[in-house]
PDB file of C-alpha atoms and ligand atoms in Angstrom:
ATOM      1  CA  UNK A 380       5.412  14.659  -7.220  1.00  0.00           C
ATOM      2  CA  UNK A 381       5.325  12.395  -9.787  1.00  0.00           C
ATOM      3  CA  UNK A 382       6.199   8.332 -10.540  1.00  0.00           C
ATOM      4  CA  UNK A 383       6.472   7.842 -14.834  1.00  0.00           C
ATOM      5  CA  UNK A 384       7.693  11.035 -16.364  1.00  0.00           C
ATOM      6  CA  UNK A 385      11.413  11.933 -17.180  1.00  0.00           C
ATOM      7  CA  UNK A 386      13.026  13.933 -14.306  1.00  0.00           C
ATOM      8  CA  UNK A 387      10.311  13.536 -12.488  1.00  0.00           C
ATOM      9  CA  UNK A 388      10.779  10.015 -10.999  1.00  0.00           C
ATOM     10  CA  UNK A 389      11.137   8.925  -6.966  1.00  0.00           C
ATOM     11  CA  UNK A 390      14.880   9.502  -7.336  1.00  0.00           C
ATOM     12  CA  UNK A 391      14.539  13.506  -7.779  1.00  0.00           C
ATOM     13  CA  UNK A 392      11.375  13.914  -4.893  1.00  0.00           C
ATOM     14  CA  UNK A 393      14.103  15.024  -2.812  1.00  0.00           C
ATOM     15  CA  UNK A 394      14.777  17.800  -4.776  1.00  0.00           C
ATOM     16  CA  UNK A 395      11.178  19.280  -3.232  1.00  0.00           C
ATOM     17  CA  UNK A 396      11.103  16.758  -0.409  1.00  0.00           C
ATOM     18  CA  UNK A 397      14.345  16.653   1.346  1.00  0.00           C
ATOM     19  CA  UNK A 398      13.653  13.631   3.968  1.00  0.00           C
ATOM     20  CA  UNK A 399      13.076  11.632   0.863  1.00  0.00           C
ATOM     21  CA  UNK A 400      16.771  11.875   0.216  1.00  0.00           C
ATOM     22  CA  UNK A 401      18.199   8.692   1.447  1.00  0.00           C
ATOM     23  CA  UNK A 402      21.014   9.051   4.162  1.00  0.00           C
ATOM     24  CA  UNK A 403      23.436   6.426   5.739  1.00  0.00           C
ATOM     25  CA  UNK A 404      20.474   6.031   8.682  1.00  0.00           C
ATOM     26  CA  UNK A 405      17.499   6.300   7.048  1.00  0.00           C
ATOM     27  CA  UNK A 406      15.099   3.964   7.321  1.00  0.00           C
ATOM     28  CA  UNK A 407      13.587   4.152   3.963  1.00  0.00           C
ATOM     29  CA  UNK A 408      10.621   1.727   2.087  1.00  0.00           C
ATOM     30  CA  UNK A 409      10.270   0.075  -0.230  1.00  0.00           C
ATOM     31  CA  UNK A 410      12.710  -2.715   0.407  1.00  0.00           C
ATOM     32  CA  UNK A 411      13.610  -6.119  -1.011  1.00  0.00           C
ATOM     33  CA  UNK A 412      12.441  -8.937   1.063  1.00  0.00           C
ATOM     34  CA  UNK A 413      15.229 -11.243   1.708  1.00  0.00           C
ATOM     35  CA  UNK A 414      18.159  -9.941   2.995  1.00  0.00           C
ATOM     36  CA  UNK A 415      18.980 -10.401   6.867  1.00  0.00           C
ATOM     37  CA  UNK A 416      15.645 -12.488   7.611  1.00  0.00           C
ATOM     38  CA  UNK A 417      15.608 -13.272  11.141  1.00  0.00           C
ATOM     39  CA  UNK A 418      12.715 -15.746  12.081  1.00  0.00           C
ATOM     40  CA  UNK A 419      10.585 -14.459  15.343  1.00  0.00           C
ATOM     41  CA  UNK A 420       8.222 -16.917  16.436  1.00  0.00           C
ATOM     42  CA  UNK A 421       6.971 -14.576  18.564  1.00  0.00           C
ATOM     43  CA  UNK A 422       5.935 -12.804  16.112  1.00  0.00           C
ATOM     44  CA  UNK A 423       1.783 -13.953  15.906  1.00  0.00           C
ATOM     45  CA  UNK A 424      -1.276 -13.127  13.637  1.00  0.00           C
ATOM     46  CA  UNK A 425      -2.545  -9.575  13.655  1.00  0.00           C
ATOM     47  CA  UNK A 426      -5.907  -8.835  15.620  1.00  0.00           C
ATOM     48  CA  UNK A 427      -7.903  -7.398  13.011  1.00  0.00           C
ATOM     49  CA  UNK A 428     -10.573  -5.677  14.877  1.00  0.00           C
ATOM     50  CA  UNK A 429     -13.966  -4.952  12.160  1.00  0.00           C
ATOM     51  CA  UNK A 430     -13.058  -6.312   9.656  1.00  0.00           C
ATOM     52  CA  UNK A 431     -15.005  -9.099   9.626  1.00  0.00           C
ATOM     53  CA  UNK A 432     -18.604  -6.693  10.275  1.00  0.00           C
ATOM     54  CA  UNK A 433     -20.147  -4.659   7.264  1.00  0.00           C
ATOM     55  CA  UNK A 434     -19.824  -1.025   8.891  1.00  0.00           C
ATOM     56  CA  UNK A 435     -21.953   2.087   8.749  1.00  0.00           C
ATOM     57  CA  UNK A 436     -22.289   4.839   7.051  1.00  0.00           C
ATOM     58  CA  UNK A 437     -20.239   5.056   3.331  1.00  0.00           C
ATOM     59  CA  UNK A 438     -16.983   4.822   2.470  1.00  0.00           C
ATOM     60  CA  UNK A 439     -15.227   7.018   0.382  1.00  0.00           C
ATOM     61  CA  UNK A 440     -13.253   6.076  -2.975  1.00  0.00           C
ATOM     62  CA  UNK A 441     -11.064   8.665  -4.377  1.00  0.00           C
ATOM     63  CA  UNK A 442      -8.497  10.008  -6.843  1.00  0.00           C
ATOM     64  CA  UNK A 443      -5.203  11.887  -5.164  1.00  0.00           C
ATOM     65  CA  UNK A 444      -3.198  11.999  -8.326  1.00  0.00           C
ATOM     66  CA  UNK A 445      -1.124   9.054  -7.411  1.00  0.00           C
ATOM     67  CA  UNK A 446      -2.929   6.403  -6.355  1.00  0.00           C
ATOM     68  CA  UNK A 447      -6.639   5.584  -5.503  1.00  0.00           C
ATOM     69  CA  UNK A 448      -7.701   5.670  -1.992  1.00  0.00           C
ATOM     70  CA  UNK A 449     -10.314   4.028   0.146  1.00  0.00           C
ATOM     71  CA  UNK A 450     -11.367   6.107   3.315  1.00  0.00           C
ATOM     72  CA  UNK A 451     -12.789   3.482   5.122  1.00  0.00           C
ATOM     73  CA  UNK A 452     -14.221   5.725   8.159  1.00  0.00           C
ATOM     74  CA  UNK A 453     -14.230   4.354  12.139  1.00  0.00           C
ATOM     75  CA  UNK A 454     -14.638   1.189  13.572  1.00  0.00           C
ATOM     76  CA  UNK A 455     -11.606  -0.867  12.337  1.00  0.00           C
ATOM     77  CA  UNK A 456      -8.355  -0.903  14.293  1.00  0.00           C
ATOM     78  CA  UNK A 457      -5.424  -3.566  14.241  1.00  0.00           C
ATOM     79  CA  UNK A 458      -3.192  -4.345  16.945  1.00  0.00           C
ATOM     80  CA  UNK A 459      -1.101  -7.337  18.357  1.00  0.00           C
ATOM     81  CA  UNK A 460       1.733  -9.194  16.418  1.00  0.00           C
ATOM     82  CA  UNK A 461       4.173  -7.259  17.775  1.00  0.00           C
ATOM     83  CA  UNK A 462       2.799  -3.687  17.039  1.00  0.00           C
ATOM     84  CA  UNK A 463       3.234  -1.760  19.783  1.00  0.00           C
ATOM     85  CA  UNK A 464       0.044  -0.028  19.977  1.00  0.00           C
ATOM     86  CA  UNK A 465      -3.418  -0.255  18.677  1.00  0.00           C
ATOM     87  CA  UNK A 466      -3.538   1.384  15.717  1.00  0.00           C
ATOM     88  CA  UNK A 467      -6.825   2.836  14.022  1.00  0.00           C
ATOM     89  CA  UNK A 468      -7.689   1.924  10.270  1.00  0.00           C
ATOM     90  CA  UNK A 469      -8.073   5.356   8.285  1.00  0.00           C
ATOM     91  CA  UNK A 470      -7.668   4.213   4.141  1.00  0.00           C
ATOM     92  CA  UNK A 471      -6.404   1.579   1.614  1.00  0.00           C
ATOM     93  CA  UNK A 472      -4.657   2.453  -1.309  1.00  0.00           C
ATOM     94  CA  UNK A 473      -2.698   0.534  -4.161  1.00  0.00           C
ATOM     95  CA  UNK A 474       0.474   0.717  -6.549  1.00  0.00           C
ATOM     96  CA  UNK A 475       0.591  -0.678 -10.110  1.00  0.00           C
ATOM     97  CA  UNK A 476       2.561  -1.053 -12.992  1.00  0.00           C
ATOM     98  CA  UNK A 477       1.800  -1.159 -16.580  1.00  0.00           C
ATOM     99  CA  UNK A 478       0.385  -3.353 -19.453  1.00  0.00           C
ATOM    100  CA  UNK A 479       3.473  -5.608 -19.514  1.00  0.00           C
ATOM    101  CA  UNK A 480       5.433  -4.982 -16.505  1.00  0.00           C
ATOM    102  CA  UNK A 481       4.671  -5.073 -12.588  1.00  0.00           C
ATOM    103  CA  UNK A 482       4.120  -3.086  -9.957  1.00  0.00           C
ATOM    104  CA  UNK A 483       4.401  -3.702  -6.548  1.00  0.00           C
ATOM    105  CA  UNK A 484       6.542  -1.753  -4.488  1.00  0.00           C
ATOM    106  CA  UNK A 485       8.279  -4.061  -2.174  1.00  0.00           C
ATOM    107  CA  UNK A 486       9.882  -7.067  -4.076  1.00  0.00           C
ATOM    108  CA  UNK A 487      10.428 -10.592  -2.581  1.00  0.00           C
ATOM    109  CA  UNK A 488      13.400 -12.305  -3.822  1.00  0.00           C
ATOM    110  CA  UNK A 489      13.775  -9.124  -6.268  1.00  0.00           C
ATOM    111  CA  UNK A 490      10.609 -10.764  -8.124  1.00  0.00           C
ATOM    112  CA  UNK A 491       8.168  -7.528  -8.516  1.00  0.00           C
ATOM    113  CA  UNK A 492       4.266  -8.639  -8.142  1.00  0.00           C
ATOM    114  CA  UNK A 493       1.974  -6.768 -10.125  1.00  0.00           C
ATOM    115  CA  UNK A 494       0.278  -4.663  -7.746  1.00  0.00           C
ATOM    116  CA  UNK A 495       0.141  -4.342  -3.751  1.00  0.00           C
ATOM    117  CA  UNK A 496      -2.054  -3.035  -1.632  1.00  0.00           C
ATOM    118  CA  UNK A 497      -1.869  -0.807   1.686  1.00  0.00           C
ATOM    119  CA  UNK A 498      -4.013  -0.655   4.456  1.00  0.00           C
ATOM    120  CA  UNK A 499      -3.112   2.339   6.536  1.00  0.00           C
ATOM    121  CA  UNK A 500      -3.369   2.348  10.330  1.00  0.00           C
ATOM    122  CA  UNK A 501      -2.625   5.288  12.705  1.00  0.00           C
ATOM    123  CA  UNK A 502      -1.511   5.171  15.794  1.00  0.00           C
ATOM    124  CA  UNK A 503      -4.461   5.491  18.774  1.00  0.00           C
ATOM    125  CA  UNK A 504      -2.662   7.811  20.758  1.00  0.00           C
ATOM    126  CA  UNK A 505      -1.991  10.712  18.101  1.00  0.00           C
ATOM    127  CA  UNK A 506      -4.870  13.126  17.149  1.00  0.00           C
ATOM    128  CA  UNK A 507      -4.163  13.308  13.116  1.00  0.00           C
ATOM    129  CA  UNK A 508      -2.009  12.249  10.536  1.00  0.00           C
ATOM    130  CA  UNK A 509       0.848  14.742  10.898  1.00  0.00           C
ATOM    131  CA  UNK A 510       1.514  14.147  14.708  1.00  0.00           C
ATOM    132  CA  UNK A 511       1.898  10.241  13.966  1.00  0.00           C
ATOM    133  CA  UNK A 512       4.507  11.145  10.777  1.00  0.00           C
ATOM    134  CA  UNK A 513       7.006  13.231  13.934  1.00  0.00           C
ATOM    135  CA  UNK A 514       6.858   9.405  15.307  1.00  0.00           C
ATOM    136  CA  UNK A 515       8.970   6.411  14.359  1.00  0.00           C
ATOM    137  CA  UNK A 516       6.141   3.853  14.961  1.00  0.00           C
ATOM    138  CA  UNK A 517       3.194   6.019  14.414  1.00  0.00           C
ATOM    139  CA  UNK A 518       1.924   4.410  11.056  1.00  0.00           C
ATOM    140  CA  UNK A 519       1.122   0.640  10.575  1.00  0.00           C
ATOM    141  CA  UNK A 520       0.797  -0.395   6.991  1.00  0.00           C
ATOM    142  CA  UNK A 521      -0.077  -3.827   6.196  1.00  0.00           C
ATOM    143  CA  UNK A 522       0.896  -4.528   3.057  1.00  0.00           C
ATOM    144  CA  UNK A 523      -0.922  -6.998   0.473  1.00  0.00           C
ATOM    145  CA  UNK A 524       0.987  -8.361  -2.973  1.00  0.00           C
ATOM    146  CA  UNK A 525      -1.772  -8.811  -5.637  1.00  0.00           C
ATOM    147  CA  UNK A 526      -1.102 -11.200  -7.990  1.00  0.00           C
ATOM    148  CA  UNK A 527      -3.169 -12.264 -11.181  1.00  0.00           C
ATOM    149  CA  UNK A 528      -5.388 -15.123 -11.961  1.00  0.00           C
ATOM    150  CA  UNK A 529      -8.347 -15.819 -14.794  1.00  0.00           C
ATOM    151  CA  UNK A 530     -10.700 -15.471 -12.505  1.00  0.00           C
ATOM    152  CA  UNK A 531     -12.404 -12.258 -11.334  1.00  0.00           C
ATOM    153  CA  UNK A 532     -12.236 -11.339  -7.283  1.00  0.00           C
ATOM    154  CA  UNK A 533     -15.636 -10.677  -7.038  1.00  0.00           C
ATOM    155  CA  UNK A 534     -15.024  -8.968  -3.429  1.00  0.00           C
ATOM    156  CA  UNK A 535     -12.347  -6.520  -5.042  1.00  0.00           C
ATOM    157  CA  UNK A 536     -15.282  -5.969  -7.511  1.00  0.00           C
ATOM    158  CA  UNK A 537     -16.604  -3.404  -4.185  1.00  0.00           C
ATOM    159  CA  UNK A 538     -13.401  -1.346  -5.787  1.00  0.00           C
ATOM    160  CA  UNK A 539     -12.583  -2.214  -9.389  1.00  0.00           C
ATOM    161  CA  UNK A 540     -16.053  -1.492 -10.511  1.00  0.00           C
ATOM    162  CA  UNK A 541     -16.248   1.886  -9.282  1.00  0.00           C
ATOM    163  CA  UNK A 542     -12.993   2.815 -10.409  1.00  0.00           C
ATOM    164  CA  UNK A 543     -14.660   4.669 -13.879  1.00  0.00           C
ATOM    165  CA  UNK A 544     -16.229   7.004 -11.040  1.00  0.00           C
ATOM    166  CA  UNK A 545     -12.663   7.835 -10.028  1.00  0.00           C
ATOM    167  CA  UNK A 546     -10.538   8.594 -13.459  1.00  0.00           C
ATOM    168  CA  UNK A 547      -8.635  11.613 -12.284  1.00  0.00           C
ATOM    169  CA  UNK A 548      -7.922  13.911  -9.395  1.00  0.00           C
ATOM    170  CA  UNK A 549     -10.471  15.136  -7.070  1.00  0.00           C
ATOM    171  CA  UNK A 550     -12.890  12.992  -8.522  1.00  0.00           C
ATOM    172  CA  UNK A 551     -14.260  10.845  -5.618  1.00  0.00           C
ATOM    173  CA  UNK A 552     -17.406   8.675  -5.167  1.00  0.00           C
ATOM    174  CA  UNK A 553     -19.561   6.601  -2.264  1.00  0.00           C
ATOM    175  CA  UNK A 554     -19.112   3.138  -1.608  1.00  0.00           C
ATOM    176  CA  UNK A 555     -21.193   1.241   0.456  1.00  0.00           C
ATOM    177  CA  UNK A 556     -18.814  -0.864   3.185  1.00  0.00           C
ATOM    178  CA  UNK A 557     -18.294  -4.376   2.833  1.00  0.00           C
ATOM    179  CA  UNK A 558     -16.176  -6.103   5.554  1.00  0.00           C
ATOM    180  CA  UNK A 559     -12.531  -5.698   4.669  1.00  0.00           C
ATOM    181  CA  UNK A 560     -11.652  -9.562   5.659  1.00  0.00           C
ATOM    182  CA  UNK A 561     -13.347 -10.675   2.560  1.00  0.00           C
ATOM    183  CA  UNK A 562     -10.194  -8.779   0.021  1.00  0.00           C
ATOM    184  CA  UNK A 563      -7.894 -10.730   2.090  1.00  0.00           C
ATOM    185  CA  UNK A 564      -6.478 -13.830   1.564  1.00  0.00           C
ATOM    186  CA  UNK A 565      -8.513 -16.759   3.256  1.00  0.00           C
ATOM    187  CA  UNK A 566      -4.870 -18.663   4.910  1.00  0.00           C
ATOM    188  CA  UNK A 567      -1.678 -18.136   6.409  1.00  0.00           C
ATOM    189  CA  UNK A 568      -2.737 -14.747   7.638  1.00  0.00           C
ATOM    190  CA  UNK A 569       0.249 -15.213  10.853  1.00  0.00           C
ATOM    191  CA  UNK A 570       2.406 -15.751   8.027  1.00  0.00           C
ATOM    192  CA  UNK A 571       4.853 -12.127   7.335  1.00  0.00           C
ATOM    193  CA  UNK A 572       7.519  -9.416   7.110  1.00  0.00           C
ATOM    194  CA  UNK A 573       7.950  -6.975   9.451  1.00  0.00           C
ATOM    195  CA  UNK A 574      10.554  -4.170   9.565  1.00  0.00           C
ATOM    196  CA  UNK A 575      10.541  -0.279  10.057  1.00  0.00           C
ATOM    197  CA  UNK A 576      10.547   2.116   7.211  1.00  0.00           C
ATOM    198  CA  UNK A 577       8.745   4.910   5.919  1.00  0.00           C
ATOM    199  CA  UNK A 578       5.740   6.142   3.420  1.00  0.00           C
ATOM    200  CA  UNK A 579       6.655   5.447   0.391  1.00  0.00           C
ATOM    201  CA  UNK A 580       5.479   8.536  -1.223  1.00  0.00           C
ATOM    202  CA  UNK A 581       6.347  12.506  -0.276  1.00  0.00           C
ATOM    203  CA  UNK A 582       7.014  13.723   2.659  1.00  0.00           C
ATOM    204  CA  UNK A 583       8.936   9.726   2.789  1.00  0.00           C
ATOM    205  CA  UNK A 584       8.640  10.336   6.742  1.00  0.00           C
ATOM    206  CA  UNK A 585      10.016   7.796   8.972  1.00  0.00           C
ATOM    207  CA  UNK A 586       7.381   6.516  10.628  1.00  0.00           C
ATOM    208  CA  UNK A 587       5.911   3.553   9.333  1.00  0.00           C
ATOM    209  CA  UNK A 588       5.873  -0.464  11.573  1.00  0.00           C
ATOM    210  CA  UNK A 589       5.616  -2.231   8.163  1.00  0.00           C
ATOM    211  CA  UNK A 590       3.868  -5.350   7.834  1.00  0.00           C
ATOM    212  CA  UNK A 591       3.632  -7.559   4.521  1.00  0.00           C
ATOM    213  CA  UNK A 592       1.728 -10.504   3.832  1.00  0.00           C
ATOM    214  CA  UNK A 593       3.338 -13.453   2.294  1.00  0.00           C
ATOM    215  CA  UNK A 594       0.132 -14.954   0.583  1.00  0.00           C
ATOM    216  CA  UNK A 595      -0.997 -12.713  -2.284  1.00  0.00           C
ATOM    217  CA  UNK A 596      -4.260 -11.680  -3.434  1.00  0.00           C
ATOM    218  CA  UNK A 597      -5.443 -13.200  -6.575  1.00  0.00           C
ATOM    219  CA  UNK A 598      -7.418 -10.766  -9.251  1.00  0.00           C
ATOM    220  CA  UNK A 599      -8.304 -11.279 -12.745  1.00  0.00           C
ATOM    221  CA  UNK A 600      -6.151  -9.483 -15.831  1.00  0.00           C
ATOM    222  CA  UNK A 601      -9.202  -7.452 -16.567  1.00  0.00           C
ATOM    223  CA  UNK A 602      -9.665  -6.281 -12.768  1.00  0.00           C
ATOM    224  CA  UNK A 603      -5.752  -5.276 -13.780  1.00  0.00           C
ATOM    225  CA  UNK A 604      -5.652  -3.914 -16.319  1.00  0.00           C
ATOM    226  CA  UNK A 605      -8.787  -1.807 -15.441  1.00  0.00           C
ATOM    227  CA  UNK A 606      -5.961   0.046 -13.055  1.00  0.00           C
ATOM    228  CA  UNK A 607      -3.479   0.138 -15.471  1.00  0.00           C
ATOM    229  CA  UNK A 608      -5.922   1.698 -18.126  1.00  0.00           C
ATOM    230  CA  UNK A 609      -8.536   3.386 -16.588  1.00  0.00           C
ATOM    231  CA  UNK A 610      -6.778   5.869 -13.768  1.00  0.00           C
ATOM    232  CA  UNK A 611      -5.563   9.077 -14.856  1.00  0.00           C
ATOM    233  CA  UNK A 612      -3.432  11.610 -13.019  1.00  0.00           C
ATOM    234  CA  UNK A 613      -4.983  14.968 -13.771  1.00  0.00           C
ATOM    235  CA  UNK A 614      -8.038  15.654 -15.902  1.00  0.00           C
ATOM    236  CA  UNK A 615      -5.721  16.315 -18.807  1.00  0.00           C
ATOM    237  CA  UNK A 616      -3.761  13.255 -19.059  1.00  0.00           C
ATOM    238  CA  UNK A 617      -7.413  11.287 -19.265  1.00  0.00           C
ATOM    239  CA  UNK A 618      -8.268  13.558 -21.841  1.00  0.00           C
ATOM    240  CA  UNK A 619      -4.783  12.910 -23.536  1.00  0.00           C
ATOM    241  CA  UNK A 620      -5.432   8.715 -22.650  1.00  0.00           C
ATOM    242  CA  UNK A 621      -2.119   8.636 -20.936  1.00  0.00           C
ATOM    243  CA  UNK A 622      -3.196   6.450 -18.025  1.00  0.00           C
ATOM    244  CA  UNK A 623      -1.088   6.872 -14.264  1.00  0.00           C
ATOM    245  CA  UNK A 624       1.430   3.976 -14.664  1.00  0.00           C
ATOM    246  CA  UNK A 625       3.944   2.601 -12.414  1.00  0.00           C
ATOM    247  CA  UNK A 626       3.061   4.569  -9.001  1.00  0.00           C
ATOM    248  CA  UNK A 627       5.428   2.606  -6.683  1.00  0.00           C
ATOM    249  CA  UNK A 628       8.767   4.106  -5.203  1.00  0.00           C
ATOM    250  CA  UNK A 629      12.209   2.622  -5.978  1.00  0.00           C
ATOM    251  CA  UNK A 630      13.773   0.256  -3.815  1.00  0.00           C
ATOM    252  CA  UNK A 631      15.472   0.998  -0.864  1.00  0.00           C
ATOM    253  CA  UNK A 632      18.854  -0.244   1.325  1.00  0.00           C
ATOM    254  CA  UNK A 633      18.020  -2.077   4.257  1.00  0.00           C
ATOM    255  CA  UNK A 634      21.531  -0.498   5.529  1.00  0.00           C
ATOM    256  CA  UNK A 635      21.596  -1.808   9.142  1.00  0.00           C
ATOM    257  CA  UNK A 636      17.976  -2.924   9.914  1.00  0.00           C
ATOM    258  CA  UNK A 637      16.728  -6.410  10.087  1.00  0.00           C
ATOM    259  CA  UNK A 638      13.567  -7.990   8.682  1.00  0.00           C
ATOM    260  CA  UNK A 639      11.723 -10.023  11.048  1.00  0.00           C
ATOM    261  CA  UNK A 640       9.306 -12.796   9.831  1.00  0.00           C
ATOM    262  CA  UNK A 641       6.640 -14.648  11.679  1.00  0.00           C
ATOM    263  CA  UNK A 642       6.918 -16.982   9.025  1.00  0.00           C
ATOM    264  CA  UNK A 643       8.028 -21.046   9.330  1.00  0.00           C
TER     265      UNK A 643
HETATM  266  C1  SG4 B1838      -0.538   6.935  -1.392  1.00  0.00           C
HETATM  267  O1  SG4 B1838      -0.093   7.939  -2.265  1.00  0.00           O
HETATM  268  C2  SG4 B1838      -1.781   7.434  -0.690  1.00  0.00           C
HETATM  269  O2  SG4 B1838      -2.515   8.121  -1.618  1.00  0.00           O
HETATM  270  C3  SG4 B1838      -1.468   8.360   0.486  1.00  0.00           C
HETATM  271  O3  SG4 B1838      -2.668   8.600   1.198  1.00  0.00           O
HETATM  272  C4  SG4 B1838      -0.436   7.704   1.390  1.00  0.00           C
HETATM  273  O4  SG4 B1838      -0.094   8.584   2.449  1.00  0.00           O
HETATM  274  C5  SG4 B1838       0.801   7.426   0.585  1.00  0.00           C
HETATM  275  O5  SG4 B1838       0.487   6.550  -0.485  1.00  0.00           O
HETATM  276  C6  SG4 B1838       1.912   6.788   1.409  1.00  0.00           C
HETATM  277  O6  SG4 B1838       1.456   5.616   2.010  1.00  0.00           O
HETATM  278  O7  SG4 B1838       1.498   3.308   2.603  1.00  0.00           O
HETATM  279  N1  SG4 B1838       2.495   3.905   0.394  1.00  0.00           N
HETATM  280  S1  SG4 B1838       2.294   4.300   1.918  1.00  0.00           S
HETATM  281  O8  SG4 B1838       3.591   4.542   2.513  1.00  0.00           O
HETATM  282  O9  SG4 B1838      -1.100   7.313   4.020  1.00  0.00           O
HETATM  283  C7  SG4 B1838      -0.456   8.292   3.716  1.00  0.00           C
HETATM  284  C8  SG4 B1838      -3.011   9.854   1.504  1.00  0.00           C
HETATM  285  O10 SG4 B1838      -2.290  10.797   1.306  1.00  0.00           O
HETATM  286  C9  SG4 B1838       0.054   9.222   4.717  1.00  0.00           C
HETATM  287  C10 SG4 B1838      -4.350   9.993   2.082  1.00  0.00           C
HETATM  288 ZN1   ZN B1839       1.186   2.726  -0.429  1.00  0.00          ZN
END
């Protein structure tokens, strides 16, 4: 599948992918962020269980075509604020836009960020990835906005640095662990959506507890634009400089479902 190219955009992956075909009851993401709100106060902070310890072992960084992923191996899980499970930390990944135009896939107010950032969780209970997709809540994404300052991150350095290592599919590289607490923002971490969707790339399943983050996390334009410029689709499109642009899925209907926000 494929984000950028004529005919070849999110609205045709049904073509190949049927469930991304959106029906009068799907529960499809991305979404915009502001229709039927309804405040939970019960609704408290995520327990985010590692992610304040440097963990063992290496992490992976790698190219799928689409986006770049961090496998992050064991030892982080998240659980509470309403998730109905404890949910094991597998990768993180991110969407992006261009040189002069955002790319975040969920939109607040219809205002696009520039990037976002997903941390994928899978339920405890299922033994891989395709048993959790056959169940409604058996993904937990939290989902990060990224938005841009002068200033370089120099935690998300652990990432943007090594991105070079990573220019096209297949390519993949070590990176040493760092604890994950220290990419996200410092405040207001009780403060977010939550609503039920689905990936938002192919197979689209239905199966995601979606979580997003109200306070951003700030990077520098060159930490940008080093996404925007330096990651490649396939081996021939880096050859070509035609840099992978724009990976984020169009927006969805909420239809009948209801965001919920812990926030005040
Ligand atoms: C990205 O394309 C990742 O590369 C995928 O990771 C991920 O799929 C997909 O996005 C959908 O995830 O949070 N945006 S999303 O809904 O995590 C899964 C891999 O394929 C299943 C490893
Ligand atoms: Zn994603």
């Amino acid at each position: 599948y494929c984000y950028d190219e004529p005919h070849c955009d999110s609205y045709s992956w049904g073509d190949m992918f049927p469930s991304c075909y959106s029906l009068i009851d799907h529960h499809d993401s991305p979404i915009n962020l502001d229709e039927h709100m309804v405040r939970n106060a019960s609704l408290g902070a995520l327990y985010l269980e590692g992610f304040e310890e440097t963990q063992t072992g290496h992490w992976t960084l790698k190219n799928d075509g689409h986006s770049v992923i961090l496998q992050v191996g064991s030892g982080m899980a998240v659980s509470g604020g309403g998730l109905p499970d404890v949910y094991h930390t597998i990768q993180l990944h991110f969407h992006w836009g261009g040189p002069a135009s955002n790319g975040s896939e969920h939109t607040v107010d219809r205002r696009r960020y520039p990037m976002e950032m997903h941390i994928v969780n899978i339920k405890s209970i299922h033994p891989n990835l395709s048993a959790a997709l056959d169940d409604p809540t058996g993904l937990a994404v939290l989902g990060f906005f990224i938005d841009v300052v002068y200033a370089d991150n120099v935690h998300f350095g652990h990432i943007s640095q090594k991105l070079s290592s990573v220019a096209y599919k297949g390519q993949a590289t070590k990176v040493k662990p760092f604890p994950l607490m220290s990419l996200l923002p410092k405040h207001n971490m009780s403060q977010y959506y939550r609503y039920y969707g689905s990936l938002t790339t192919p197979p689209c399943s239905q199966a995601v507890v979606w979580t997003l983050y109200e306070v951003p996390i700030y990077i520098s334009w060159s930490q940008l634009a080093q996404f925007t410029s330096q990651i490649f689709s396939t081996e021939e499109d880096a050859e070509q400089v035609t840099p992978l642009q724009n990976n984020f899925r169009h927006i969805h209907h909420i239809l009948s479902r209801v965001v919920s926000a812990s926030i005040d």
